[in-house]
Amino acid sequence: CVCVCVCVCVLYTCLFCVVGLVRWCRKNGMLDFDEEIALNYISEWYNLPRWVSMERWASLAPDAGFKPPTPLDWSENIRPLQFWGDILKTSLEPKNIIGLLAIGDKGVKAGAAAALMGYGFYKDFIVFGAMRLDVSESN
């Protein structure tokens, strides 16, 4: 999946010469056991690939034809928006609970994954990362 995302970025550079990468990532460095478990459940329940830090994404950029970027943690910029709090509040409305239960197992897992995402963001092992990718002059 990492290769697919980087390849898509390369295609966009042909048109624009600059790409912005903004995504939910795991923190840089070692994860605690419970953090690793939470990320594994989120990946399984949302059908996501393995979690990667922004520093890891940045390390892949030069091989894909970009200048070495500076990864940024935008978590504090979006924390005041109460993104995950609003997601959880909305998911607890009766009509939405009924909808999740009607979907069955997948709906319940998606709701649980959203709760784990909020928990991970609150505990700072899930971060909102961003970086600007500029095409290298050699390309």
mmCIF file of C-alpha atoms in Angstrom:
data_model
loop_
_atom_site.group_PDB
_atom_site.id
_atom_site.type_symbol
_atom_site.label_atom_id
_atom_site.label_comp_id
_atom_site.label_asym_id
_atom_site.label_seq_id
_atom_site.Cartn_x
_atom_site.Cartn_y
_atom_site.Cartn_z
ATOM 1 C CA CYS A 1 0.000 0.000 0.000
ATOM 2 C CA VAL A 2 2.913 2.341 0.678
ATOM 3 C CA CYS A 3 4.130 1.848 -2.878
ATOM 4 C CA VAL A 4 0.662 2.521 -4.277
ATOM 5 C CA CYS A 5 0.347 5.774 -2.338
ATOM 6 C CA VAL A 6 3.805 6.964 -3.375
ATOM 7 C CA CYS A 7 3.142 6.007 -7.003
ATOM 8 C CA VAL A 8 -0.113 7.979 -6.964
ATOM 9 C CA CYS A 9 1.813 10.969 -5.604
ATOM 10 C CA VAL A 10 4.326 10.632 -8.440
ATOM 11 C CA LEU A 11 1.511 10.715 -10.995
ATOM 12 C CA TYR A 12 0.172 13.921 -9.473
ATOM 13 C CA THR A 13 3.587 15.548 -9.617
ATOM 14 C CA CYS A 14 3.592 15.270 -13.377
ATOM 15 C CA LEU A 15 0.644 17.654 -13.391
ATOM 16 C CA PHE A 16 1.328 19.953 -10.441
ATOM 17 C CA CYS A 17 4.996 19.535 -9.381
ATOM 18 C CA VAL A 18 3.924 19.786 -5.719
ATOM 19 C CA VAL A 19 1.932 17.302 -3.660
ATOM 20 C CA GLY A 20 0.587 17.646 -0.154
ATOM 21 C CA LEU A 21 0.302 14.531 1.971
ATOM 22 C CA VAL A 22 -2.062 14.805 4.931
ATOM 23 C CA ARG A 23 -3.086 11.694 6.815
ATOM 24 C CA TRP A 24 -3.649 9.971 10.115
ATOM 25 C CA CYS A 25 -0.401 8.323 11.194
ATOM 26 C CA ARG A 26 1.052 6.578 14.169
ATOM 27 C CA LYS A 27 3.534 8.372 16.400
ATOM 28 C CA ASN A 28 7.216 8.116 15.572
ATOM 29 C CA GLY A 29 9.276 5.678 17.604
ATOM 30 C CA MET A 30 8.300 2.624 19.579
ATOM 31 C CA LEU A 31 4.687 1.869 20.412
ATOM 32 C CA ASP A 32 3.507 0.449 23.719
ATOM 33 C CA PHE A 33 1.852 -2.964 23.583
ATOM 34 C CA ASP A 34 -1.665 -1.520 24.042
ATOM 35 C CA GLU A 35 -1.031 1.102 21.344
ATOM 36 C CA GLU A 36 0.062 -1.593 18.889
ATOM 37 C CA ILE A 37 -3.026 -3.680 19.706
ATOM 38 C CA ALA A 38 -5.345 -0.673 19.216
ATOM 39 C CA LEU A 39 -3.776 0.152 15.828
ATOM 40 C CA ASN A 40 -4.049 -3.472 14.732
ATOM 41 C CA TYR A 41 -7.771 -3.533 15.591
ATOM 42 C CA ILE A 42 -8.361 -0.245 13.759
ATOM 43 C CA SER A 43 -6.550 -1.596 10.693
ATOM 44 C CA GLU A 44 -8.522 -4.833 10.772
ATOM 45 C CA TRP A 45 -11.924 -3.223 11.369
ATOM 46 C CA TYR A 46 -11.433 -0.429 8.813
ATOM 47 C CA ASN A 47 -9.538 -2.654 6.333
ATOM 48 C CA LEU A 48 -6.493 -0.367 6.502
ATOM 49 C CA PRO A 49 -2.845 -1.191 5.842
ATOM 50 C CA ARG A 50 -0.248 -1.199 8.601
ATOM 51 C CA TRP A 51 0.153 2.186 10.340
ATOM 52 C CA VAL A 52 3.193 4.251 9.348
ATOM 53 C CA SER A 53 4.685 7.351 10.986
ATOM 54 C CA MET A 54 5.090 10.612 9.059
ATOM 55 C CA GLU A 55 8.845 10.231 9.475
ATOM 56 C CA ARG A 56 8.619 6.912 7.602
ATOM 57 C CA TRP A 57 6.535 8.505 4.839
ATOM 58 C CA ALA A 58 9.119 11.296 4.590
ATOM 59 C CA SER A 59 11.937 8.758 4.263
ATOM 60 C CA LEU A 60 10.195 7.232 1.212
ATOM 61 C CA ALA A 61 9.820 10.537 -0.639
ATOM 62 C CA PRO A 62 13.349 10.857 -2.136
ATOM 63 C CA ASP A 63 13.092 7.377 -3.671
ATOM 64 C CA ALA A 64 9.862 8.493 -5.348
ATOM 65 C CA GLY A 65 11.508 11.568 -6.921
ATOM 66 C CA PHE A 66 10.747 14.205 -4.285
ATOM 67 C CA LYS A 67 13.016 16.490 -2.317
ATOM 68 C CA PRO A 68 13.436 15.349 1.296
ATOM 69 C CA PRO A 69 10.330 16.771 3.027
ATOM 70 C CA THR A 70 9.861 17.913 6.591
ATOM 71 C CA PRO A 71 7.020 15.976 8.222
ATOM 72 C CA LEU A 72 4.754 18.053 10.450
ATOM 73 C CA ASP A 73 2.442 17.028 13.257
ATOM 74 C CA TRP A 74 -0.792 18.999 12.825
ATOM 75 C CA SER A 75 -2.537 17.267 15.711
ATOM 76 C CA GLU A 76 -2.586 20.373 17.890
ATOM 77 C CA ASN A 77 -4.050 22.373 15.002
ATOM 78 C CA ILE A 78 -7.078 20.119 14.682
ATOM 79 C CA ARG A 79 -7.473 19.163 18.367
ATOM 80 C CA PRO A 80 -9.657 22.269 19.059
ATOM 81 C CA LEU A 81 -12.025 21.082 16.320
ATOM 82 C CA GLN A 82 -13.015 18.152 18.552
ATOM 83 C CA PHE A 83 -13.077 15.942 15.452
ATOM 84 C CA TRP A 84 -13.211 12.579 17.220
ATOM 85 C CA GLY A 85 -15.491 13.867 19.967
ATOM 86 C CA ASP A 86 -18.009 14.939 17.343
ATOM 87 C CA ILE A 87 -17.682 11.600 15.540
ATOM 88 C CA LEU A 88 -18.370 9.700 18.766
ATOM 89 C CA LYS A 89 -21.226 11.993 19.793
ATOM 90 C CA THR A 90 -22.874 11.555 16.404
ATOM 91 C CA SER A 91 -22.395 7.780 16.479
ATOM 92 C CA LEU A 92 -24.207 7.587 19.837
ATOM 93 C CA GLU A 93 -27.388 9.153 18.489
ATOM 94 C CA PRO A 94 -30.167 6.511 18.567
ATOM 95 C CA LYS A 95 -30.784 6.541 14.804
ATOM 96 C CA ASN A 96 -27.063 5.984 14.151
ATOM 97 C CA ILE A 97 -26.769 3.188 16.718
ATOM 98 C CA ILE A 98 -29.702 1.480 15.041
ATOM 99 C CA GLY A 99 -28.026 1.967 11.657
ATOM 100 C CA LEU A 100 -24.728 0.482 12.864
ATOM 101 C CA LEU A 101 -26.526 -2.493 14.392
ATOM 102 C CA ALA A 102 -28.545 -2.983 11.206
ATOM 103 C CA ILE A 103 -25.313 -3.267 9.224
ATOM 104 C CA GLY A 104 -24.277 -6.023 11.592
ATOM 105 C CA ASP A 105 -20.804 -7.028 12.656
ATOM 106 C CA LYS A 106 -19.076 -4.617 10.263
ATOM 107 C CA GLY A 107 -21.053 -1.651 11.571
ATOM 108 C CA VAL A 108 -20.274 -2.459 15.194
ATOM 109 C CA LYS A 109 -16.578 -2.877 14.355
ATOM 110 C CA ALA A 110 -16.534 0.432 12.464
ATOM 111 C CA GLY A 111 -18.045 2.163 15.494
ATOM 112 C CA ALA A 112 -15.500 0.535 17.802
ATOM 113 C CA ALA A 113 -12.669 1.500 15.437
ATOM 114 C CA ALA A 114 -13.836 5.134 15.504
ATOM 115 C CA ALA A 115 -13.737 5.024 19.312
ATOM 116 C CA LEU A 116 -10.195 3.584 19.189
ATOM 117 C CA MET A 117 -9.143 6.311 16.736
ATOM 118 C CA GLY A 118 -10.390 8.942 19.170
ATOM 119 C CA TYR A 119 -8.625 7.215 22.055
ATOM 120 C CA GLY A 120 -5.374 7.013 20.067
ATOM 121 C CA PHE A 121 -5.581 10.681 19.142
ATOM 122 C CA TYR A 122 -6.295 11.625 22.774
ATOM 123 C CA LYS A 123 -3.345 9.518 23.982
ATOM 124 C CA ASP A 124 -1.062 10.884 21.212
ATOM 125 C CA PHE A 125 -0.140 7.600 19.543
ATOM 126 C CA ILE A 126 -2.281 8.556 16.553
ATOM 127 C CA VAL A 127 -1.273 11.884 15.025
ATOM 128 C CA PHE A 128 -2.501 13.995 12.143
ATOM 129 C CA GLY A 129 0.543 14.415 9.931
ATOM 130 C CA ALA A 130 1.224 16.631 6.964
ATOM 131 C CA MET A 131 4.060 17.348 4.595
ATOM 132 C CA ARG A 132 4.694 19.133 1.323
ATOM 133 C CA LEU A 133 6.338 17.094 -1.405
ATOM 134 C CA ASP A 134 8.272 19.028 -4.038
ATOM 135 C CA VAL A 135 9.645 17.341 -7.126
ATOM 136 C CA SER A 136 13.408 16.948 -7.059
ATOM 137 C CA GLU A 137 15.296 19.022 -9.665
ATOM 138 C CA SER A 138 16.915 15.873 -10.999
ATOM 139 C CA ASN A 139 13.521 14.597 -12.235
#
